[in-house]
mmCIF file of C-alpha atoms and ligand atoms in Angstrom:
data_model
loop_
_atom_site.group_PDB
_atom_site.id
_atom_site.type_symbol
_atom_site.label_atom_id
_atom_site.label_comp_id
_atom_site.label_asym_id
_atom_site.label_seq_id
_atom_site.Cartn_x
_atom_site.Cartn_y
_atom_site.Cartn_z
ATOM 1 C CA MET O 1 -10.052 5.623 -69.117
ATOM 2 C CA ILE O 2 -10.384 7.742 -72.362
ATOM 3 C CA ILE O 3 -13.349 10.339 -72.036
ATOM 4 C CA HIS O 4 -14.623 11.540 -75.378
ATOM 5 C CA ILE O 5 -16.618 14.702 -74.962
ATOM 6 C CA LEU O 6 -19.217 15.074 -77.744
ATOM 7 C CA THR O 7 -19.391 18.849 -78.437
ATOM 8 C CA SER O 8 -18.859 21.367 -81.558
ATOM 9 C CA ASN O 9 -18.514 24.155 -78.589
ATOM 10 C CA GLU O 10 -15.095 24.891 -78.091
ATOM 11 C CA GLY O 11 -16.391 26.913 -74.756
ATOM 12 C CA LYS O 12 -18.348 23.844 -73.128
ATOM 13 C CA PHE O 13 -14.900 21.660 -73.948
ATOM 14 C CA ARG O 14 -12.681 23.903 -72.515
ATOM 15 C CA GLU O 15 -14.566 24.303 -69.231
ATOM 16 C CA ILE O 16 -15.324 20.403 -69.017
ATOM 17 C CA SER O 17 -11.879 19.523 -69.656
ATOM 18 C CA LYS O 18 -10.488 21.848 -67.493
ATOM 19 C CA MET O 19 -12.815 20.126 -64.650
ATOM 20 C CA LEU O 20 -11.293 16.845 -65.635
ATOM 21 C CA GLN O 21 -7.468 17.912 -65.567
ATOM 22 C CA PRO O 22 -6.900 16.749 -61.763
ATOM 23 C CA LEU O 23 -7.921 13.116 -62.534
ATOM 24 C CA ASP O 24 -5.862 10.881 -64.774
ATOM 25 C CA HIS O 25 -7.900 10.491 -68.008
ATOM 26 C CA GLU O 26 -7.464 11.148 -71.471
ATOM 27 C CA VAL O 27 -9.941 13.830 -72.808
ATOM 28 C CA ILE O 28 -10.992 14.206 -76.305
ATOM 29 C CA LYS O 29 -13.254 16.320 -78.226
ATOM 30 C CA GLU O 30 -15.242 14.694 -80.744
ATOM 31 C CA ASP O 31 -17.437 16.644 -83.239
ATOM 32 C CA ILE O 32 -20.522 13.952 -83.814
ATOM 33 C CA PRO O 33 -23.620 15.862 -84.260
ATOM 34 C CA TYR O 34 -27.010 14.624 -83.026
ATOM 35 C CA PRO O 35 -30.598 16.013 -83.599
ATOM 36 C CA GLU O 36 -31.875 17.733 -80.551
ATOM 37 C CA VAL O 37 -35.525 16.713 -79.842
ATOM 38 C CA GLN O 38 -37.964 19.334 -79.043
ATOM 39 C CA ALA O 39 -38.759 18.064 -75.494
ATOM 40 C CA GLU O 40 -40.099 19.647 -72.320
ATOM 41 C CA SER O 41 -36.814 18.612 -70.192
ATOM 42 C CA LEU O 42 -33.157 18.867 -70.712
ATOM 43 C CA LYS O 43 -32.994 15.512 -69.449
ATOM 44 C CA THR O 44 -34.815 14.007 -72.236
ATOM 45 C CA VAL O 45 -32.764 15.894 -74.914
ATOM 46 C CA VAL O 46 -29.632 14.374 -73.766
ATOM 47 C CA GLU O 47 -31.327 10.934 -73.384
ATOM 48 C CA HIS O 48 -32.640 11.003 -77.199
ATOM 49 C CA GLY O 49 -29.243 12.196 -78.123
ATOM 50 C CA ILE O 50 -27.217 9.196 -76.799
ATOM 51 C CA GLU O 51 -29.905 6.853 -78.053
ATOM 52 C CA TRP O 52 -29.744 8.229 -81.537
ATOM 53 C CA ILE O 53 -26.086 8.391 -81.658
ATOM 54 C CA LEU O 54 -25.866 4.783 -80.608
ATOM 55 C CA GLU O 55 -28.226 3.546 -83.254
ATOM 56 C CA ASN O 56 -27.389 6.009 -86.177
ATOM 57 C CA ASP O 57 -23.676 7.233 -85.840
ATOM 58 C CA MET O 58 -21.881 4.449 -83.457
ATOM 59 C CA ARG O 59 -18.197 4.812 -83.572
ATOM 60 C CA PRO O 60 -16.078 1.607 -82.690
ATOM 61 C CA TRP O 61 -14.726 3.238 -79.218
ATOM 62 C CA MET O 62 -18.213 3.781 -77.918
ATOM 63 C CA LYS O 63 -18.227 -0.190 -77.180
ATOM 64 C CA ALA O 64 -14.588 -0.514 -76.268
ATOM 65 C CA PRO O 65 -13.710 -1.111 -72.764
ATOM 66 C CA ASP O 66 -12.216 2.035 -70.639
ATOM 67 C CA HIS O 67 -13.907 4.460 -72.879
ATOM 68 C CA GLY O 68 -16.919 6.649 -71.869
ATOM 69 C CA PHE O 69 -18.489 9.698 -73.588
ATOM 70 C CA VAL O 70 -20.412 12.775 -72.486
ATOM 71 C CA ILE O 71 -23.117 14.787 -73.890
ATOM 72 C CA ASP O 72 -24.245 18.250 -72.151
ATOM 73 C CA ASP O 73 -27.500 20.013 -72.946
ATOM 74 C CA SER O 74 -27.930 23.498 -71.024
ATOM 75 C CA GLY O 75 -30.687 26.114 -70.864
ATOM 76 C CA LEU O 76 -31.322 29.530 -69.769
ATOM 77 C CA PHE O 77 -34.785 29.932 -67.841
ATOM 78 C CA ILE O 78 -35.761 33.653 -67.105
ATOM 79 C CA LYS O 79 -38.476 34.165 -64.366
ATOM 80 C CA ALA O 80 -39.947 37.337 -65.880
ATOM 81 C CA LEU O 81 -40.424 35.499 -69.112
ATOM 82 C CA LYS O 82 -41.841 32.625 -67.613
ATOM 83 C CA GLY O 83 -38.757 30.273 -68.083
ATOM 84 C CA PHE O 84 -38.045 31.342 -71.405
ATOM 85 C CA PRO O 85 -35.936 30.526 -73.435
ATOM 86 C CA GLY O 86 -35.520 27.261 -71.481
ATOM 87 C CA VAL O 87 -35.351 24.315 -73.966
ATOM 88 C CA TYR O 88 -35.299 26.658 -76.854
ATOM 89 C CA SER O 89 -32.236 28.306 -75.580
ATOM 90 C CA LYS O 90 -30.193 27.267 -78.686
ATOM 91 C CA TYR O 91 -32.527 28.664 -81.235
ATOM 92 C CA VAL O 92 -33.041 31.747 -79.307
ATOM 93 C CA PHE O 93 -29.309 32.625 -79.098
ATOM 94 C CA PHE O 94 -28.987 31.826 -82.523
ATOM 95 C CA THR O 95 -32.100 34.368 -83.712
ATOM 96 C CA ILE O 96 -32.412 37.208 -81.140
ATOM 97 C CA GLY O 97 -29.263 36.688 -79.185
ATOM 98 C CA ASN O 98 -28.248 38.694 -76.220
ATOM 99 C CA THR O 99 -29.605 41.817 -77.510
ATOM 100 C CA GLY O 100 -33.133 40.228 -77.845
ATOM 101 C CA ILE O 101 -33.078 39.032 -74.561
ATOM 102 C CA LEU O 102 -32.297 42.332 -72.999
ATOM 103 C CA ARG O 103 -34.939 44.117 -75.254
ATOM 104 C CA LEU O 104 -37.414 41.586 -73.768
ATOM 105 C CA LEU O 105 -36.366 42.605 -70.388
ATOM 106 C CA GLU O 106 -36.491 46.233 -70.801
ATOM 107 C CA GLU O 107 -38.332 48.073 -68.205
ATOM 108 C CA LYS O 108 -38.480 44.645 -66.240
ATOM 109 C CA LYS O 109 -37.154 44.770 -62.482
ATOM 110 C CA ASP O 110 -37.201 41.102 -61.983
ATOM 111 C CA ARG O 111 -34.012 39.954 -63.278
ATOM 112 C CA GLU O 112 -34.095 36.308 -61.804
ATOM 113 C CA ALA O 113 -32.817 33.671 -63.689
ATOM 114 C CA VAL O 114 -31.393 30.170 -63.739
ATOM 115 C CA PHE O 115 -29.188 28.073 -66.010
ATOM 116 C CA ARG O 116 -29.430 24.188 -65.911
ATOM 117 C CA THR O 117 -27.356 21.628 -67.195
ATOM 118 C CA SER O 118 -27.852 18.241 -68.282
ATOM 119 C CA LEU O 119 -25.178 15.960 -68.581
ATOM 120 C CA MET O 120 -25.179 12.176 -69.435
ATOM 121 C CA PHE O 121 -22.209 10.190 -69.621
ATOM 122 C CA HIS O 122 -22.174 6.793 -71.367
ATOM 123 C CA THR O 123 -19.988 3.838 -70.545
ATOM 124 C CA ASP O 124 -19.786 0.081 -70.601
ATOM 125 C CA GLY O 125 -23.345 -0.034 -72.144
ATOM 126 C CA ARG O 126 -25.069 2.126 -69.312
ATOM 127 C CA ASN O 127 -25.957 5.732 -69.031
ATOM 128 C CA HIS O 128 -25.136 8.056 -66.016
ATOM 129 C CA TYR O 129 -27.054 11.072 -65.334
ATOM 130 C CA PHE O 130 -25.796 14.482 -63.839
ATOM 131 C CA GLU O 131 -27.284 17.785 -63.461
ATOM 132 C CA GLY O 132 -26.321 21.300 -62.029
ATOM 133 C CA LEU O 133 -28.009 24.456 -61.919
ATOM 134 C CA CYS O 134 -26.769 28.126 -61.250
ATOM 135 C CA ARG O 135 -29.022 30.870 -59.982
ATOM 136 C CA ALA O 136 -28.437 34.442 -61.298
ATOM 137 C CA HIS O 137 -29.356 38.019 -62.571
ATOM 138 C CA ILE O 138 -29.742 39.193 -65.870
ATOM 139 C CA ALA O 139 -27.304 42.156 -66.449
ATOM 140 C CA TYR O 140 -29.001 45.276 -67.868
ATOM 141 C CA GLN O 141 -26.161 45.314 -70.677
ATOM 142 C CA GLU O 142 -23.734 42.797 -72.109
ATOM 143 C CA ARG O 143 -20.228 42.557 -70.388
ATOM 144 C CA GLY O 144 -17.108 40.800 -70.794
ATOM 145 C CA ARG O 145 -15.296 39.204 -73.406
ATOM 146 C CA HIS O 146 -14.674 35.572 -72.433
ATOM 147 C CA GLY O 147 -16.976 32.444 -72.581
ATOM 148 C CA PHE O 148 -19.771 32.142 -75.081
ATOM 149 C CA GLY O 149 -23.601 32.178 -75.559
ATOM 150 C CA TYR O 150 -25.426 34.150 -73.039
ATOM 151 C CA ASP O 151 -22.243 34.672 -70.547
ATOM 152 C CA PRO O 152 -22.283 38.292 -71.233
ATOM 153 C CA VAL O 153 -25.602 38.913 -69.473
ATOM 154 C CA PHE O 154 -25.330 36.361 -67.045
ATOM 155 C CA ILE O 155 -24.327 37.384 -63.460
ATOM 156 C CA PRO O 156 -24.121 34.511 -61.160
ATOM 157 C CA ILE O 157 -25.423 35.079 -57.376
ATOM 158 C CA GLY O 158 -22.594 35.609 -55.285
ATOM 159 C CA SER O 159 -20.488 37.598 -57.981
ATOM 160 C CA GLU O 160 -20.656 41.014 -59.376
ATOM 161 C CA LEU O 161 -19.277 39.781 -62.401
ATOM 162 C CA THR O 162 -20.869 38.389 -65.582
ATOM 163 C CA PHE O 163 -19.402 34.899 -66.763
ATOM 164 C CA ALA O 164 -18.013 36.536 -69.683
ATOM 165 C CA GLU O 165 -15.842 38.587 -67.052
ATOM 166 C CA MET O 166 -14.419 35.446 -65.347
ATOM 167 C CA ASP O 167 -11.755 33.029 -66.552
ATOM 168 C CA THR O 168 -12.897 29.314 -67.171
ATOM 169 C CA ALA O 169 -11.634 28.083 -63.859
ATOM 170 C CA GLN O 170 -13.734 31.043 -62.110
ATOM 171 C CA LYS O 171 -16.923 30.385 -64.399
ATOM 172 C CA ASN O 172 -16.523 26.734 -63.353
ATOM 173 C CA THR O 173 -16.572 27.438 -59.629
ATOM 174 C CA PHE O 174 -20.136 28.939 -59.998
ATOM 175 C CA SER O 175 -21.593 27.401 -63.197
ATOM 176 C CA HIS O 176 -24.324 24.911 -63.937
ATOM 177 C CA ARG O 177 -21.942 23.115 -65.839
ATOM 178 C CA GLY O 178 -19.561 22.994 -62.938
ATOM 179 C CA LYS O 179 -21.827 21.810 -60.537
ATOM 180 C CA ALA O 180 -22.752 18.818 -62.969
ATOM 181 C CA MET O 181 -19.185 18.217 -63.487
ATOM 182 C CA GLU O 182 -18.500 17.928 -59.808
ATOM 183 C CA SER O 183 -20.927 15.182 -59.170
ATOM 184 C CA PHE O 184 -19.458 13.498 -62.481
ATOM 185 C CA LEU O 185 -16.214 13.921 -61.069
ATOM 186 C CA GLU O 186 -17.554 12.188 -57.813
ATOM 187 C CA PHE O 187 -18.974 9.445 -59.945
ATOM 188 C CA LEU O 188 -15.574 8.783 -61.684
ATOM 189 C CA ILE O 189 -13.611 8.893 -58.580
ATOM 190 C CA SER O 190 -15.895 6.267 -57.104
ATOM 191 C CA MET O 191 -16.031 4.052 -60.143
ATOM 192 C CA ALA O 192 -12.073 3.975 -60.058
ATOM 193 C CA THR O 193 -12.006 3.201 -56.235
ATOM 194 C CA ASN O 194 -14.407 0.214 -56.948
ATOM 195 C CA GLU O 195 -12.326 -1.028 -59.796
ATOM 196 C CA GLY O 196 -9.316 -0.828 -57.558
HETATM 197 P P1 LIG K 1 -26.584 23.872 -75.868
HETATM 198 O O1 LIG K 1 -27.963 23.004 -76.643
HETATM 199 O O2 LIG K 1 -26.528 23.051 -74.419
HETATM 200 O O3 LIG K 1 -25.506 23.867 -76.548
HETATM 201 O O4 LIG K 1 -26.981 25.330 -75.395
HETATM 202 C C1 LIG K 1 -28.028 26.218 -75.476
HETATM 203 C C2 LIG K 1 -27.943 27.545 -75.593
HETATM 204 O O5 LIG K 1 -27.370 28.042 -74.421
HETATM 205 C C3 LIG K 1 -26.663 27.724 -76.737
HETATM 206 O O6 LIG K 1 -27.093 28.772 -77.331
HETATM 207 C C4 LIG K 1 -25.483 27.938 -75.829
HETATM 208 O O7 LIG K 1 -24.553 28.727 -76.350
HETATM 209 C C5 LIG K 1 -25.772 28.679 -74.585
HETATM 210 N N1 LIG K 1 -25.413 28.030 -73.372
HETATM 211 C C6 LIG K 1 -24.768 26.742 -73.044
HETATM 212 N N2 LIG K 1 -24.344 26.651 -71.961
HETATM 213 C C7 LIG K 1 -23.827 28.204 -71.713
HETATM 214 C C8 LIG K 1 -23.182 28.693 -70.770
HETATM 215 O O8 LIG K 1 -22.184 28.072 -69.951
HETATM 216 N N3 LIG K 1 -23.107 29.937 -70.556
HETATM 217 C C9 LIG K 1 -23.552 30.752 -71.701
HETATM 218 N N4 LIG K 1 -24.454 30.161 -72.592
HETATM 219 C C10 LIG K 1 -24.488 28.667 -72.598
#
């Protein structure tokens, strides 16, 4: 099948397409912007995203057989900041960035955090939902040059490296998006088995 990944984020596309590589699908990046509603859950954000796209920016292939599209919304939840930035992660990264997050955590010994991904796949007129999470500690300073967003300050449990010190394959083995993608891959495999 042809899987369209709706994102303008090159890093997200790299991670998602890397995980889809072993399966025999064509993967295409699509820059189709949609409004991110200010909601309490990431799941609501992706649900509204898909609804909005189908109503306002439908492309012919979205209804074609053997095509599907994916949208992903992620958020960083920091325990010492009572879950902030959470659903505001995009805006917070854009405004205060990693420097601002490190400043908010100055003097804080509790560095626990979790990254969550909500991923929705739309095919054949239906939505299929997957999620993943990754527990971590926030570093004391930015480290590494790979990845994007909060990667330089995010040290997943089980590693001493930040995501920005890992390559894509390594990050995928730990990450929230990697976990959501594992469930999505299982779904794609079971879909193919049922069809065959
Ligand atoms: P989005 O709304 O899913 O695009 O992501 C919210 C914010 O979190 C954006 O600033 C992204 O750059 C950041 N972000 C999303 N996924 C990741 C990730 O895997 N690592 C680090 N930052 C991320």
